[in-house]
Amino acid sequence: MENTITNSQEHTDYASEAIPENARQPWYVPAFIFGGLEFCIPVLLIGGILIGNFSLLEIIGILMIALVFFQWIGNAIQGYIGAKTGLTSSALASLSFGKEQSRIIVGIVILALTLGWWAIQTSVAADAFSALVGINKDENFLLYILSTAGIGFLFAIPSILGYASIKWVDYVAIPAGLLLVTVALYLSINNMGWEKITAWNPEGSMSFIGAINLVISINVAQWLIAPDYTRFAKPTWRDNILIPLGIIIVGFPLFIVGGIMSMGTGNSDIVQVMQELGFPAWGFVVLWVATWTSQLVSNYTGGLVLCNMFNLHDNKSRKTMTLVFAVLGIILALIGIMDQFVNFLYTLALIVPVIAGVIMAHYFFVSKTVFTTEKSWNWLATISIMVGLLVGYLTQYQFPIGIPAVQSLIVSGALYAVLNNILNIELSGKNI
């Protein structure tokens, strides 16, 4: 008989402790949550950017490599670690980085990426709401502030309540989002005609490898935060290989639809595209509901990170920190973080893989136990991520080659494993 969460357990999200075995759920529960994470406005935006540079067939090839191959592998590996340990991404980082380094350096990184992501989507949702009700941002900024804050707090409520509330929102919102995708596809095809869509072949400036890197960059945060949700899954490879299906099933068609929607308008701004396609009012409502799914994941993770940074362990503190995270995100949305969207994605692709690489290497090649309980700062991890960052920066900006996110992950992880092996040999020699 499958283990399920009891009513008392559903309301305890174990901010700093491992999820017990009797609180584990079937693989499709976290898969649904990951599907909700992938159902986000930035995916549609990236689809619009890709269609300005590639044909539909080329985009399918890009997605097969970036989303199906690399993203699936990265999520499955990191997700498995989360399921086996039952720990959050922040807690896992402390095993390899040391408690203080994890709390300060890794905590700030995870907080920044989830906060930036949440603020960007809140900004887009606020723009969609303004377009729906006719609020002019420039003429009535106070009303825009109030509507943005209201939307932000509505986004935050289920994540404040906890994991159980998140999954129920996803059960409702993902089907609603798929309805939006279906209508969007119909309107786009009706607007352009299928022949024009299949014949589309723009002369863009983006390289094929560059497009792969862009798709990976929008998903790369999952390589780090996956344990926050797979820790509720059963600790088997089978389940954690299946869980990323949620990302693939939702993400693949969403990228395509985002591209087709933008094809006829020449615009990647999803709110403007929907207006030009003649979406009915309910379309904007569904867009907002669909955005909610990924917002919950970012908000929930952000609350866990803040708990770890301030050494807070009870569920009441987790709820408070999740609310604090939402307030910070609303402020970022209002000051215009959306203007830095692409730069934000490329920064994620530099920083996240090196941390994920060290966490993976520590679990599989160094130790599966809390070996750094006596360490506050593991300098081997510090050296590894610095070298990984250098490799990622050089191969992304100075000498573009290959897939920087994957290369930096491999370099940081391999170096961490080698340094630990060398240190263990030296210590063994001294003991002899």
CSV table of C-alpha atoms in Angstrom, one decimal:
chain,number,residue,atom,x,y,z
A,1,MET,CA,0.0,0.0,0.0
A,2,GLU,CA,1.3,3.4,-0.9
A,3,ASN,CA,2.3,5.8,1.9
A,4,THR,CA,0.4,9.0,2.0
A,5,ILE,CA,0.7,12.2,4.1
A,6,THR,CA,-1.6,12.4,7.1
A,7,ASN,CA,-3.6,15.5,7.8
A,8,SER,CA,-1.2,16.5,10.6
A,9,GLN,CA,1.8,16.0,8.3
A,10,GLU,CA,0.3,18.0,5.4
A,11,HIS,CA,0.6,21.1,7.5
A,12,THR,CA,4.2,20.6,8.4
A,13,ASP,CA,6.7,21.3,5.6
A,14,TYR,CA,9.9,20.4,7.4
A,15,ALA,CA,11.9,23.5,6.6
A,16,SER,CA,15.2,22.1,7.9
A,17,GLU,CA,14.5,18.4,8.6
A,18,ALA,CA,14.3,15.4,6.3
A,19,ILE,CA,10.8,14.4,5.1
A,20,PRO,CA,10.0,11.0,6.8
A,21,GLU,CA,9.2,7.9,4.7
A,22,ASN,CA,5.6,7.9,5.7
A,23,ALA,CA,5.1,11.4,4.2
A,24,ARG,CA,6.3,10.4,0.7
A,25,GLN,CA,3.9,10.6,-2.3
A,26,PRO,CA,3.6,9.0,-5.7
A,27,TRP,CA,5.8,10.4,-8.5
A,28,TYR,CA,3.0,12.2,-10.3
A,29,VAL,CA,2.4,14.6,-7.4
A,30,PRO,CA,5.9,16.4,-7.7
A,31,ALA,CA,5.6,15.9,-11.5
A,32,PHE,CA,2.4,17.9,-11.5
A,33,ILE,CA,4.2,20.6,-9.4
A,34,PHE,CA,7.1,20.7,-11.9
A,35,GLY,CA,4.6,20.9,-14.7
A,36,GLY,CA,3.2,24.0,-13.0
A,37,LEU,CA,6.7,25.4,-12.6
A,38,GLU,CA,7.3,25.0,-16.3
A,39,PHE,CA,4.0,26.6,-17.2
A,40,CYS,CA,5.2,30.2,-17.0
A,41,ILE,CA,5.2,33.3,-19.1
A,42,PRO,CA,9.0,33.4,-19.7
A,43,VAL,CA,8.7,30.1,-21.6
A,44,LEU,CA,6.2,31.7,-24.0
A,45,LEU,CA,8.6,34.7,-24.2
A,46,ILE,CA,11.6,32.5,-25.1
A,47,GLY,CA,9.4,30.7,-27.7
A,48,GLY,CA,8.8,34.1,-29.3
A,49,ILE,CA,12.5,34.9,-29.3
A,50,LEU,CA,13.4,31.6,-30.9
A,51,ILE,CA,10.8,31.9,-33.7
A,52,GLY,CA,12.5,35.2,-34.7
A,53,ASN,CA,15.6,33.2,-35.5
A,54,PHE,CA,14.6,29.6,-36.4
A,55,SER,CA,12.1,27.6,-38.3
A,56,LEU,CA,9.6,25.5,-36.4
A,57,LEU,CA,11.5,22.3,-37.2
A,58,GLU,CA,14.7,23.8,-36.0
A,59,ILE,CA,13.0,24.8,-32.7
A,60,ILE,CA,11.8,21.3,-32.2
A,61,GLY,CA,15.4,20.1,-32.6
A,62,ILE,CA,16.6,22.7,-30.1
A,63,LEU,CA,14.0,21.6,-27.6
A,64,MET,CA,14.9,17.9,-28.0
A,65,ILE,CA,18.5,18.6,-27.1
A,66,ALA,CA,18.0,21.3,-24.4
A,67,LEU,CA,14.7,20.4,-22.8
A,68,VAL,CA,14.3,16.7,-23.3
A,69,PHE,CA,18.0,15.5,-23.1
A,70,PHE,CA,19.9,17.9,-20.8
A,71,GLN,CA,17.1,19.2,-18.6
A,72,TRP,CA,15.7,15.8,-18.0
A,73,ILE,CA,19.0,14.3,-17.0
A,74,GLY,CA,19.9,17.2,-14.7
A,75,ASN,CA,16.5,17.2,-12.9
A,76,ALA,CA,16.4,13.4,-12.5
A,77,ILE,CA,19.9,13.4,-10.9
A,78,GLN,CA,19.3,16.3,-8.5
A,79,GLY,CA,15.7,15.1,-7.8
A,80,TYR,CA,17.0,11.7,-6.9
A,81,ILE,CA,19.3,13.2,-4.3
A,82,GLY,CA,16.5,15.2,-2.8
A,83,ALA,CA,14.3,12.1,-2.6
A,84,LYS,CA,17.0,9.9,-1.1
A,85,THR,CA,17.9,12.4,1.6
A,86,GLY,CA,14.5,14.1,2.1
A,87,LEU,CA,16.3,17.4,2.4
A,88,THR,CA,15.7,20.8,0.9
A,89,SER,CA,18.1,22.3,-1.6
A,90,SER,CA,19.5,24.6,1.0
A,91,ALA,CA,20.0,21.8,3.5
A,92,LEU,CA,21.7,19.6,0.8
A,93,ALA,CA,24.1,22.4,0.0
A,94,SER,CA,25.3,22.5,3.6
A,95,LEU,CA,26.5,18.9,3.3
A,96,SER,CA,29.1,19.9,0.7
A,97,PHE,CA,29.6,23.6,1.3
A,98,GLY,CA,29.5,23.7,5.1
A,99,LYS,CA,26.8,25.3,7.1
A,100,GLU,CA,27.9,28.9,7.0
A,101,GLN,CA,28.9,28.9,3.3
A,102,SER,CA,25.6,27.3,2.5
A,103,ARG,CA,23.7,29.7,4.6
A,104,ILE,CA,25.4,32.8,3.2
A,105,ILE,CA,26.7,32.1,-0.3
A,106,VAL,CA,24.4,29.4,-1.6
A,107,GLY,CA,21.5,30.8,0.3
A,108,ILE,CA,21.9,34.2,-1.4
A,109,VAL,CA,22.3,32.6,-4.8
A,110,ILE,CA,19.1,30.5,-4.5
A,111,LEU,CA,17.3,33.5,-3.0
A,112,ALA,CA,18.3,35.8,-5.8
A,113,LEU,CA,17.3,33.4,-8.6
A,114,THR,CA,13.9,32.5,-7.1
A,115,LEU,CA,13.2,36.2,-6.2
A,116,GLY,CA,14.1,37.4,-9.6
A,117,TRP,CA,12.0,34.7,-11.3
A,118,TRP,CA,9.0,35.5,-9.0
A,119,ALA,CA,9.3,39.3,-9.6
A,120,ILE,CA,9.5,38.9,-13.4
A,121,GLN,CA,6.4,36.8,-13.5
A,122,THR,CA,4.5,39.1,-11.1
A,123,SER,CA,5.4,42.0,-13.4
A,124,VAL,CA,4.0,40.2,-16.5
A,125,ALA,CA,0.9,39.2,-14.7
A,126,ALA,CA,0.4,42.8,-13.5
A,127,ASP,CA,0.8,44.0,-17.1
A,128,ALA,CA,-1.8,41.5,-18.3
A,129,PHE,CA,-4.3,42.6,-15.6
A,130,SER,CA,-3.7,46.2,-16.5
A,131,ALA,CA,-4.4,45.5,-20.1
A,132,LEU,CA,-7.6,43.6,-19.2
A,133,VAL,CA,-9.1,46.4,-17.0
A,134,GLY,CA,-7.6,49.3,-18.9
A,135,ILE,CA,-5.1,50.6,-16.3
A,136,ASN,CA,-2.5,52.9,-17.9
A,137,LYS,CA,0.7,52.5,-16.0
A,138,ASP,CA,2.1,55.9,-16.8
A,139,GLU,CA,-1.1,57.8,-16.1
A,140,ASN,CA,-2.2,56.0,-12.9
A,141,PHE,CA,0.9,54.5,-11.3
A,142,LEU,CA,-0.7,54.3,-7.9
A,143,LEU,CA,-3.5,52.1,-9.2
A,144,TYR,CA,-0.8,50.0,-10.9
A,145,ILE,CA,1.1,49.6,-7.7
A,146,LEU,CA,-2.0,48.5,-5.8
A,147,SER,CA,-3.0,46.0,-8.5
A,148,THR,CA,0.6,44.6,-8.7
A,149,ALA,CA,0.7,44.2,-4.9
A,150,GLY,CA,-2.8,42.5,-4.9
A,151,ILE,CA,-1.7,40.1,-7.6
A,152,GLY,CA,1.5,39.3,-5.7
A,153,PHE,CA,-0.2,38.5,-2.5
A,154,LEU,CA,-2.7,36.3,-4.2
A,155,PHE,CA,0.2,34.5,-5.8
A,156,ALA,CA,1.8,34.0,-2.4
A,157,ILE,CA,-1.2,32.6,-0.4
A,158,PRO,CA,-1.0,28.9,-1.3
A,159,SER,CA,2.8,28.8,-0.9
A,160,ILE,CA,2.5,30.4,2.5
A,161,LEU,CA,0.0,27.6,3.5
A,162,GLY,CA,2.4,25.0,2.3
A,163,TYR,CA,3.2,22.1,-0.1
A,164,ALA,CA,-0.3,20.6,0.1
A,165,SER,CA,-1.9,23.8,-1.1
A,166,ILE,CA,0.5,24.1,-4.0
A,167,LYS,CA,-0.4,20.7,-5.5
A,168,TRP,CA,-4.1,21.5,-5.4
A,169,VAL,CA,-3.6,24.8,-7.2
A,170,ASP,CA,-1.6,22.9,-9.8
A,171,TYR,CA,-4.4,20.4,-10.3
A,172,VAL,CA,-6.7,23.2,-11.2
A,173,ALA,CA,-4.4,25.7,-12.9
A,174,ILE,CA,-2.5,23.3,-15.3
A,175,PRO,CA,-5.7,22.1,-17.1
A,176,ALA,CA,-6.7,25.8,-17.3
A,177,GLY,CA,-3.3,26.7,-18.8
A,178,LEU,CA,-3.6,23.9,-21.3
A,179,LEU,CA,-6.9,25.3,-22.4
A,180,LEU,CA,-5.2,28.7,-22.9
A,181,VAL,CA,-2.5,27.0,-25.1
A,182,THR,CA,-5.2,25.3,-27.2
A,183,VAL,CA,-7.0,28.5,-27.9
A,184,ALA,CA,-3.7,30.4,-28.5
A,185,LEU,CA,-2.7,27.8,-31.0
A,186,TYR,CA,-6.1,28.0,-32.8
A,187,LEU,CA,-6.1,31.8,-33.0
A,188,SER,CA,-2.5,31.8,-34.2
A,189,ILE,CA,-3.1,29.3,-37.0
A,190,ASN,CA,-6.3,31.1,-37.9
A,191,ASN,CA,-4.4,34.3,-38.1
A,192,MET,CA,-1.5,33.1,-40.2
A,193,GLY,CA,-2.5,29.8,-41.8
A,194,TRP,CA,-0.8,26.5,-41.4
A,195,GLU,CA,1.1,26.8,-44.7
A,196,LYS,CA,2.8,30.0,-43.7
A,197,ILE,CA,3.7,28.5,-40.3
A,198,THR,CA,5.3,25.4,-41.8
A,199,ALA,CA,7.2,27.5,-44.4
A,200,TRP,CA,8.5,30.0,-41.8
A,201,ASN,CA,12.3,30.2,-42.1
A,202,PRO,CA,13.7,33.6,-40.7
A,203,GLU,CA,17.3,34.7,-41.1
A,204,GLY,CA,18.1,35.3,-37.5
A,205,SER,CA,21.4,36.1,-35.8
A,206,MET,CA,21.2,33.6,-33.0
A,207,SER,CA,23.3,30.4,-33.4
A,208,PHE,CA,21.8,26.9,-32.8
A,209,ILE,CA,24.1,26.4,-29.8
A,210,GLY,CA,23.1,29.8,-28.5
A,211,ALA,CA,19.4,28.8,-28.7
A,212,ILE,CA,20.2,25.6,-26.8
A,213,ASN,CA,21.9,27.6,-24.1
A,214,LEU,CA,18.9,30.0,-23.9
A,215,VAL,CA,16.4,27.2,-23.4
A,216,ILE,CA,18.7,25.6,-20.7
A,217,SER,CA,19.1,28.9,-19.0
A,218,ILE,CA,15.4,29.3,-18.5
A,219,ASN,CA,15.2,25.9,-16.8
A,220,VAL,CA,18.6,25.6,-15.2
A,221,ALA,CA,17.3,26.8,-11.7
A,222,GLN,CA,15.5,23.4,-11.5
A,223,TRP,CA,18.9,21.7,-11.2
A,224,LEU,CA,19.3,23.4,-7.9
A,225,ILE,CA,15.8,23.6,-6.4
A,226,ALA,CA,14.4,20.2,-7.5
A,227,PRO,CA,15.0,18.6,-4.1
A,228,ASP,CA,12.6,21.1,-2.4
A,229,TYR,CA,9.8,19.1,-4.1
A,230,THR,CA,11.3,15.7,-4.9
A,231,ARG,CA,12.0,15.3,-1.1
A,232,PHE,CA,8.3,14.4,-0.9
A,233,ALA,CA,8.7,11.7,-3.5
A,234,LYS,CA,9.7,8.1,-3.0
A,235,PRO,CA,13.5,7.5,-3.0
A,236,THR,CA,13.8,5.4,-6.2
A,237,TRP,CA,15.4,6.1,-9.5
A,238,ARG,CA,12.2,5.1,-11.3
A,239,ASP,CA,10.1,7.8,-9.6
A,240,ASN,CA,12.7,10.5,-10.1
A,241,ILE,CA,13.2,9.7,-13.7
A,242,LEU,CA,9.5,10.0,-14.3
A,243,ILE,CA,9.0,13.2,-12.3
A,244,PRO,CA,10.7,15.5,-15.0
A,245,LEU,CA,8.0,14.3,-17.4
A,246,GLY,CA,5.9,17.1,-15.9
A,247,ILE,CA,8.5,19.6,-17.3
A,248,ILE,CA,8.7,18.0,-20.7
A,249,ILE,CA,5.0,17.5,-21.3
A,250,VAL,CA,4.1,21.1,-20.3
A,251,GLY,CA,7.3,22.9,-21.5
A,252,PHE,CA,7.7,21.4,-25.0
A,253,PRO,CA,4.3,22.5,-26.4
A,254,LEU,CA,4.5,25.8,-24.5
A,255,PHE,CA,7.7,26.8,-26.2
A,256,ILE,CA,6.2,25.9,-29.6
A,257,VAL,CA,3.0,27.8,-28.9
A,258,GLY,CA,4.9,30.9,-27.7
A,259,GLY,CA,6.7,30.9,-31.0
A,260,ILE,CA,3.7,30.4,-33.2
A,261,MET,CA,1.8,33.1,-31.3
A,262,SER,CA,4.7,35.6,-31.9
A,263,MET,CA,5.2,34.5,-35.5
A,264,GLY,CA,2.3,36.5,-36.9
A,265,THR,CA,2.9,39.6,-34.8
A,266,GLY,CA,6.7,40.0,-34.8
A,267,ASN,CA,6.5,40.6,-31.0
A,268,SER,CA,7.7,38.4,-28.2
A,269,ASP,CA,5.8,40.3,-25.4
A,270,ILE,CA,3.1,37.8,-24.6
A,271,VAL,CA,0.6,40.4,-23.3
A,272,GLN,CA,0.8,42.5,-26.5
A,273,VAL,CA,0.7,39.3,-28.6
A,274,MET,CA,-2.5,38.2,-26.9
A,275,GLN,CA,-4.0,41.6,-27.5
A,276,GLU,CA,-3.1,41.5,-31.2
A,277,LEU,CA,-4.5,38.0,-31.6
A,278,GLY,CA,-7.8,39.2,-30.2
A,279,PHE,CA,-7.9,37.1,-27.1
A,280,PRO,CA,-11.1,37.4,-25.1
A,281,ALA,CA,-11.0,38.7,-21.5
A,282,TRP,CA,-11.1,35.2,-20.0
A,283,GLY,CA,-7.8,34.5,-21.9
A,284,PHE,CA,-6.0,37.0,-19.6
A,285,VAL,CA,-7.6,35.5,-16.6
A,286,VAL,CA,-6.3,32.0,-17.6
A,287,LEU,CA,-2.9,33.5,-18.3
A,288,TRP,CA,-2.8,34.8,-14.7
A,289,VAL,CA,-4.0,31.4,-13.3
A,290,ALA,CA,-1.4,29.5,-15.3
A,291,THR,CA,1.3,31.9,-14.1
A,292,TRP,CA,0.3,31.2,-10.5
A,293,THR,CA,1.6,27.6,-10.8
A,294,SER,CA,5.2,28.5,-11.2
A,295,GLN,CA,4.9,31.5,-8.8
A,296,LEU,CA,4.0,29.1,-6.0
A,297,VAL,CA,7.2,27.0,-6.5
A,298,SER,CA,9.5,30.1,-6.5
A,299,ASN,CA,7.7,31.6,-3.5
A,300,TYR,CA,7.8,28.3,-1.5
A,301,THR,CA,11.5,27.8,-2.2
A,302,GLY,CA,12.3,31.4,-1.3
A,303,GLY,CA,10.7,30.9,2.1
A,304,LEU,CA,12.7,27.8,2.7
A,305,VAL,CA,15.9,29.5,1.8
A,306,LEU,CA,15.2,32.5,4.1
A,307,CYS,CA,14.5,30.0,7.0
A,308,ASN,CA,17.9,28.4,6.3
A,309,MET,CA,19.7,31.7,6.2
A,310,PHE,CA,18.2,32.8,9.5
A,311,ASN,CA,18.3,29.4,11.2
A,312,LEU,CA,14.5,29.2,11.6
A,313,HIS,CA,13.1,25.7,11.8
A,314,ASP,CA,9.4,25.8,12.6
A,315,ASN,CA,6.5,25.9,10.2
A,316,LYS,CA,5.3,29.3,11.5
A,317,SER,CA,8.6,30.8,10.6
A,318,ARG,CA,8.5,29.2,7.2
A,319,LYS,CA,5.1,30.9,6.5
A,320,THR,CA,6.4,34.2,7.7
A,321,MET,CA,9.5,34.0,5.6
A,322,THR,CA,7.5,33.0,2.6
A,323,LEU,CA,5.4,36.2,3.1
A,324,VAL,CA,8.6,38.3,3.4
A,325,PHE,CA,9.8,36.8,0.2
A,326,ALA,CA,6.6,37.8,-1.6
A,327,VAL,CA,6.9,41.4,-0.4
A,328,LEU,CA,10.5,41.7,-1.7
A,329,GLY,CA,9.3,40.2,-5.0
A,330,ILE,CA,6.5,42.8,-5.4
A,331,ILE,CA,9.1,45.6,-4.8
A,332,LEU,CA,11.4,44.2,-7.4
A,333,ALA,CA,8.5,43.9,-9.9
A,334,LEU,CA,7.6,47.5,-9.4
A,335,ILE,CA,11.1,48.8,-9.9
A,336,GLY,CA,11.3,47.2,-13.4
A,337,ILE,CA,13.2,43.9,-13.1
A,338,MET,CA,11.5,42.7,-16.3
A,339,ASP,CA,13.9,45.0,-18.3
A,340,GLN,CA,16.7,42.7,-17.3
A,341,PHE,CA,15.0,39.4,-18.3
A,342,VAL,CA,17.6,38.0,-20.7
A,343,ASN,CA,20.5,39.1,-18.6
A,344,PHE,CA,18.9,37.4,-15.6
A,345,LEU,CA,18.6,34.2,-17.5
A,346,TYR,CA,22.3,34.2,-18.6
A,347,THR,CA,23.4,34.9,-15.0
A,348,LEU,CA,21.4,31.9,-13.8
A,349,ALA,CA,23.1,29.8,-16.4
A,350,LEU,CA,26.5,30.8,-15.0
A,351,ILE,CA,25.9,30.4,-11.3
A,352,VAL,CA,23.4,27.6,-10.8
A,353,PRO,CA,25.2,24.8,-12.6
A,354,VAL,CA,28.5,25.1,-10.5
A,355,ILE,CA,26.6,24.8,-7.2
A,356,ALA,CA,24.5,21.9,-8.5
A,357,GLY,CA,27.7,20.2,-9.8
A,358,VAL,CA,29.3,20.3,-6.3
A,359,ILE,CA,26.1,19.0,-4.6
A,360,MET,CA,25.9,16.1,-7.1
A,361,ALA,CA,29.6,15.3,-6.8
A,362,HIS,CA,29.5,15.3,-3.1
A,363,TYR,CA,26.5,12.9,-2.9
A,364,PHE,CA,27.7,10.4,-5.5
A,365,PHE,CA,31.5,10.5,-5.2
A,366,VAL,CA,32.4,11.9,-1.7
A,367,SER,CA,29.8,11.1,1.0
A,368,LYS,CA,26.1,10.6,1.4
A,369,THR,CA,26.2,11.7,5.0
A,370,VAL,CA,26.5,15.0,6.7
A,371,PHE,CA,30.3,15.0,6.7
A,372,THR,CA,30.6,18.8,7.1
A,373,THR,CA,28.8,19.0,10.4
A,374,GLU,CA,32.0,20.2,12.1
A,375,LYS,CA,32.8,22.6,9.2
A,376,SER,CA,31.3,26.0,8.7
A,377,TRP,CA,33.1,26.6,5.4
A,378,ASN,CA,34.3,24.0,3.0
A,379,TRP,CA,37.0,25.6,0.9
A,380,LEU,CA,37.2,22.7,-1.5
A,381,ALA,CA,33.6,23.6,-2.6
A,382,THR,CA,34.6,27.3,-2.8
A,383,ILE,CA,37.5,26.5,-5.1
A,384,SER,CA,35.4,24.2,-7.2
A,385,ILE,CA,32.6,26.7,-7.9
A,386,MET,CA,35.1,29.5,-8.6
A,387,VAL,CA,36.9,27.4,-11.3
A,388,GLY,CA,33.5,26.3,-12.6
A,389,LEU,CA,32.3,29.9,-12.8
A,390,LEU,CA,35.5,30.9,-14.7
A,391,VAL,CA,35.0,28.1,-17.2
A,392,GLY,CA,31.3,29.1,-17.7
A,393,TYR,CA,32.2,32.7,-18.1
A,394,LEU,CA,35.0,32.1,-20.6
A,395,THR,CA,33.0,29.6,-22.7
A,396,GLN,CA,29.8,31.8,-22.7
A,397,TYR,CA,31.3,35.3,-23.2
A,398,GLN,CA,35.0,35.3,-24.2
A,399,PHE,CA,35.4,32.2,-26.3
A,400,PRO,CA,31.8,30.9,-27.0
A,401,ILE,CA,32.0,27.2,-27.4
A,402,GLY,CA,29.8,24.2,-26.4
A,403,ILE,CA,27.1,24.5,-23.7
A,404,PRO,CA,28.5,26.6,-20.9
A,405,ALA,CA,25.9,25.5,-18.2
A,406,VAL,CA,26.7,21.8,-18.8
A,407,GLN,CA,30.5,22.4,-19.0
A,408,SER,CA,30.7,24.4,-15.8
A,409,LEU,CA,28.6,21.8,-14.0
A,410,ILE,CA,30.9,19.0,-15.0
A,411,VAL,CA,34.1,21.0,-14.3
A,412,SER,CA,33.0,22.1,-10.8
A,413,GLY,CA,31.7,18.7,-9.9
A,414,ALA,CA,34.7,16.8,-11.2
A,415,LEU,CA,37.2,19.2,-9.5
A,416,TYR,CA,35.3,18.9,-6.2
A,417,ALA,CA,35.5,15.1,-6.4
A,418,VAL,CA,39.2,15.1,-7.3
A,419,LEU,CA,40.2,17.6,-4.6
A,420,ASN,CA,38.4,15.5,-2.0
A,421,ASN,CA,40.1,12.4,-3.2
A,422,ILE,CA,43.5,14.1,-3.0
A,423,LEU,CA,42.7,15.4,0.5
A,424,ASN,CA,41.6,11.9,1.7
A,425,ILE,CA,44.8,10.4,0.3
A,426,GLU,CA,46.9,12.9,2.1
A,427,LEU,CA,45.1,12.4,5.4
A,428,SER,CA,45.4,8.6,5.0
A,429,GLY,CA,49.2,9.1,4.5
A,430,LYS,CA,49.5,11.2,7.6
A,431,ASN,CA,47.6,8.6,9.7
A,432,ILE,CA,50.0,5.9,8.5
